[in-house]
Amino acid sequence: MKLLILNGPNLNLLGLREPAIYGTQDYAALVRFVEDVCRQENIECEIYQSNHEGALVDKIQSAYGVFDGIVINPAAYTHTSVAILDALKAVALPAVEVHLSDVSQREAFRQISYAGMACVKTYMGLGFEGYRQAVQYLKHLLQK
Ligand code: DQA
């Protein structure tokens, strides 16, 4: 089983970026966390981060026929990107949305998730742990 883990803009600045909201651990720590989870779950993974919407769209498109599922934290593009929504719908791979923070308790402009409309499940407000839940959810779904 092979999963693509996608992270959107500014997640590369974890640790530095609004630590009261996103925590003090950096992006390298998130990558290690997800790699450890996938190793424990016996899942192959590729982890990709970009600050560019088109690069994320390209990566989703290239997942078709290569990966079995997608875990995506589209970051700010969650709330703006119809292109990412359309790409997820186009490849039609099972996708799970993750947010480190609990976006449901934040600003009004964060209350819409376009990407989430193409996802089978969303985890938010769990920090890094949300990625573990997402990987495990997809594993169980794909094993059915
Ligand atoms: C985020 C929440 C988004 O609203 C925000 O733009 C981010 C990170 C999260 O992980 O909590 O960049 O996706």
mmCIF file of C-alpha atoms and ligand atoms in Angstrom:
data_model
loop_
_atom_site.group_PDB
_atom_site.id
_atom_site.type_symbol
_atom_site.label_atom_id
_atom_site.label_comp_id
_atom_site.label_asym_id
_atom_site.label_seq_id
_atom_site.Cartn_x
_atom_site.Cartn_y
_atom_site.Cartn_z
ATOM 1 C CA MET A 1 0.000 0.000 0.000
ATOM 2 C CA LYS A 2 1.367 3.361 -1.049
ATOM 3 C CA LEU A 3 0.194 6.739 0.286
ATOM 4 C CA LEU A 4 0.996 10.259 -0.868
ATOM 5 C CA ILE A 5 1.178 12.772 1.994
ATOM 6 C CA LEU A 6 0.732 16.349 0.807
ATOM 7 C CA ASN A 7 1.353 19.532 2.756
ATOM 8 C CA GLY A 8 0.512 23.001 1.525
ATOM 9 C CA PRO A 9 1.912 26.499 1.971
ATOM 10 C CA ASN A 10 3.764 27.672 5.066
ATOM 11 C CA LEU A 11 3.798 24.242 6.676
ATOM 12 C CA ASN A 12 7.539 24.249 5.927
ATOM 13 C CA LEU A 13 7.735 26.989 8.578
ATOM 14 C CA LEU A 14 6.317 24.852 11.387
ATOM 15 C CA GLY A 15 8.043 25.624 14.655
ATOM 16 C CA LEU A 16 8.632 29.236 13.655
ATOM 17 C CA ARG A 17 5.101 29.890 12.498
ATOM 18 C CA GLU A 18 2.505 30.920 15.126
ATOM 19 C CA PRO A 19 3.667 28.294 17.641
ATOM 20 C CA ALA A 20 0.645 28.936 19.877
ATOM 21 C CA ILE A 21 -1.527 27.575 17.057
ATOM 22 C CA TYR A 22 0.723 25.110 15.229
ATOM 23 C CA GLY A 23 3.098 23.974 17.966
ATOM 24 C CA THR A 24 6.844 24.251 18.449
ATOM 25 C CA GLN A 25 7.970 21.225 16.434
ATOM 26 C CA ASP A 26 9.408 21.954 12.989
ATOM 27 C CA TYR A 27 8.544 20.511 9.570
ATOM 28 C CA ALA A 28 11.385 17.982 9.713
ATOM 29 C CA ALA A 29 9.817 16.625 12.920
ATOM 30 C CA LEU A 30 6.471 16.259 11.121
ATOM 31 C CA VAL A 31 8.155 14.375 8.274
ATOM 32 C CA ARG A 32 9.889 12.042 10.776
ATOM 33 C CA PHE A 33 6.568 11.520 12.588
ATOM 34 C CA VAL A 34 4.719 10.561 9.399
ATOM 35 C CA GLU A 35 7.582 8.334 8.204
ATOM 36 C CA ASP A 36 7.563 6.517 11.569
ATOM 37 C CA VAL A 37 3.779 6.054 11.429
ATOM 38 C CA CYS A 38 3.969 4.638 7.898
ATOM 39 C CA ARG A 39 6.824 2.306 8.854
ATOM 40 C CA GLN A 40 4.809 1.028 11.848
ATOM 41 C CA GLU A 41 1.756 0.532 9.635
ATOM 42 C CA ASN A 42 3.813 -1.145 6.896
ATOM 43 C CA ILE A 43 2.862 1.494 4.349
ATOM 44 C CA GLU A 44 5.079 3.030 1.702
ATOM 45 C CA CYS A 45 4.806 6.800 1.617
ATOM 46 C CA GLU A 46 6.022 9.865 -0.184
ATOM 47 C CA ILE A 47 5.788 13.165 1.669
ATOM 48 C CA TYR A 48 5.652 16.346 -0.404
ATOM 49 C CA GLN A 49 5.314 19.999 0.628
ATOM 50 C CA SER A 50 4.838 22.991 -1.633
ATOM 51 C CA ASN A 51 3.951 26.645 -1.270
ATOM 52 C CA HIS A 52 2.537 26.627 -4.815
ATOM 53 C CA GLU A 53 -1.009 25.665 -5.733
ATOM 54 C CA GLY A 54 -0.095 24.403 -9.221
ATOM 55 C CA ALA A 55 2.690 22.219 -7.838
ATOM 56 C CA LEU A 56 0.192 20.586 -5.486
ATOM 57 C CA VAL A 57 -2.238 20.079 -8.390
ATOM 58 C CA ASP A 58 0.582 18.513 -10.472
ATOM 59 C CA LYS A 59 1.479 16.196 -7.585
ATOM 60 C CA ILE A 60 -2.143 15.079 -7.136
ATOM 61 C CA GLN A 61 -2.436 14.399 -10.873
ATOM 62 C CA SER A 62 0.782 12.371 -10.850
ATOM 63 C CA ALA A 63 -0.574 10.225 -8.002
ATOM 64 C CA TYR A 64 -3.035 8.536 -10.366
ATOM 65 C CA GLY A 65 -2.060 4.913 -10.909
ATOM 66 C CA VAL A 66 0.917 5.267 -8.559
ATOM 67 C CA PHE A 67 -0.559 5.780 -5.076
ATOM 68 C CA ASP A 68 -3.501 4.074 -3.359
ATOM 69 C CA GLY A 69 -4.588 7.079 -1.335
ATOM 70 C CA ILE A 70 -3.775 10.655 -0.360
ATOM 71 C CA VAL A 71 -3.437 12.410 2.991
ATOM 72 C CA ILE A 72 -3.622 16.147 2.412
ATOM 73 C CA ASN A 73 -3.203 19.230 4.550
ATOM 74 C CA PRO A 74 -3.772 21.893 1.887
ATOM 75 C CA ALA A 75 -3.117 24.619 4.503
ATOM 76 C CA ALA A 76 -4.436 28.007 3.283
ATOM 77 C CA TYR A 77 -5.410 26.494 -0.085
ATOM 78 C CA THR A 78 -8.039 24.493 1.822
ATOM 79 C CA HIS A 79 -10.195 27.583 1.899
ATOM 80 C CA THR A 80 -9.551 28.912 -1.610
ATOM 81 C CA SER A 81 -8.575 26.220 -4.077
ATOM 82 C CA VAL A 82 -11.156 24.812 -6.450
ATOM 83 C CA ALA A 83 -8.160 23.574 -8.494
ATOM 84 C CA ILE A 84 -7.036 21.263 -5.681
ATOM 85 C CA LEU A 85 -10.632 20.081 -5.193
ATOM 86 C CA ASP A 86 -10.936 19.341 -8.916
ATOM 87 C CA ALA A 87 -7.585 17.510 -8.996
ATOM 88 C CA LEU A 88 -8.640 15.293 -6.072
ATOM 89 C CA LYS A 89 -11.941 14.571 -7.807
ATOM 90 C CA ALA A 90 -10.170 13.877 -11.111
ATOM 91 C CA VAL A 91 -7.838 11.201 -9.768
ATOM 92 C CA ALA A 92 -10.620 9.878 -7.497
ATOM 93 C CA LEU A 93 -8.195 8.318 -5.023
ATOM 94 C CA PRO A 94 -9.481 8.069 -1.454
ATOM 95 C CA ALA A 95 -8.238 11.199 0.298
ATOM 96 C CA VAL A 96 -8.224 12.273 3.938
ATOM 97 C CA GLU A 97 -7.936 15.921 4.978
ATOM 98 C CA VAL A 98 -5.779 16.886 7.961
ATOM 99 C CA HIS A 99 -5.392 20.174 9.819
ATOM 100 C CA LEU A 100 -3.059 20.621 12.748
ATOM 101 C CA SER A 101 -5.301 23.264 14.295
ATOM 102 C CA ASP A 102 -9.030 23.054 14.923
ATOM 103 C CA VAL A 103 -10.139 25.212 12.018
ATOM 104 C CA SER A 104 -13.775 24.886 13.117
ATOM 105 C CA GLN A 105 -12.923 27.145 16.082
ATOM 106 C CA ARG A 106 -11.059 29.757 14.020
ATOM 107 C CA GLU A 107 -11.912 32.657 11.690
ATOM 108 C CA ALA A 108 -15.015 32.654 9.481
ATOM 109 C CA PHE A 109 -12.891 32.534 6.306
ATOM 110 C CA ARG A 110 -11.483 29.165 7.398
ATOM 111 C CA GLN A 111 -14.931 27.580 7.678
ATOM 112 C CA ILE A 112 -15.090 26.484 4.069
ATOM 113 C CA SER A 113 -12.946 23.600 2.886
ATOM 114 C CA TYR A 114 -12.948 23.023 -0.851
ATOM 115 C CA ALA A 115 -10.478 20.130 -0.667
ATOM 116 C CA GLY A 116 -12.576 18.590 2.087
ATOM 117 C CA MET A 117 -15.430 18.186 -0.385
ATOM 118 C CA ALA A 118 -13.353 15.509 -2.147
ATOM 119 C CA CYS A 119 -12.181 13.817 1.059
ATOM 120 C CA VAL A 120 -13.707 10.805 2.790
ATOM 121 C CA LYS A 121 -12.686 12.038 6.245
ATOM 122 C CA THR A 122 -11.221 15.064 8.040
ATOM 123 C CA TYR A 123 -9.065 15.215 11.177
ATOM 124 C CA MET A 124 -8.466 18.605 12.771
ATOM 125 C CA GLY A 125 -7.086 19.988 15.997
ATOM 126 C CA LEU A 126 -5.030 16.895 16.805
ATOM 127 C CA GLY A 127 -1.610 18.279 15.808
ATOM 128 C CA PHE A 128 0.749 15.686 14.292
ATOM 129 C CA GLU A 129 -1.521 12.923 15.640
ATOM 130 C CA GLY A 130 -4.081 13.813 12.950
ATOM 131 C CA TYR A 131 -1.686 12.440 10.319
ATOM 132 C CA ARG A 132 -1.494 9.099 12.186
ATOM 133 C CA GLN A 133 -5.295 8.926 12.315
ATOM 134 C CA ALA A 134 -5.495 9.742 8.604
ATOM 135 C CA VAL A 135 -2.944 7.081 7.611
ATOM 136 C CA GLN A 136 -4.680 4.464 9.765
ATOM 137 C CA TYR A 137 -8.105 5.425 8.399
ATOM 138 C CA LEU A 138 -6.904 5.023 4.801
ATOM 139 C CA LYS A 139 -5.168 1.737 5.626
ATOM 140 C CA HIS A 140 -8.386 0.276 7.018
ATOM 141 C CA LEU A 141 -10.447 1.661 4.149
ATOM 142 C CA LEU A 142 -8.082 0.260 1.514
ATOM 143 C CA GLN A 143 -7.896 -3.153 3.211
ATOM 144 C CA LYS A 144 -11.682 -3.581 2.992
HETATM 145 C C1 DQA B 1 -3.975 24.527 8.610
HETATM 146 C C2 DQA B 1 -5.185 25.450 8.835
HETATM 147 C C3 DQA B 1 -5.330 26.448 7.705
HETATM 148 O O1 DQA B 1 -6.465 27.289 7.929
HETATM 149 C C4 DQA B 1 -4.096 27.326 7.625
HETATM 150 O O2 DQA B 1 -4.188 28.226 6.533
HETATM 151 C C5 DQA B 1 -2.834 26.537 7.567
HETATM 152 C C6 DQA B 1 -2.707 25.330 8.368
HETATM 153 C C7 DQA B 1 -3.734 23.584 9.793
HETATM 154 O O3 DQA B 1 -2.993 22.620 9.615
HETATM 155 O O4 DQA B 1 -4.246 23.813 10.891
HETATM 156 O O5 DQA B 1 -1.885 26.939 6.922
HETATM 157 O O6 DQA B 1 -4.243 23.728 7.467
#
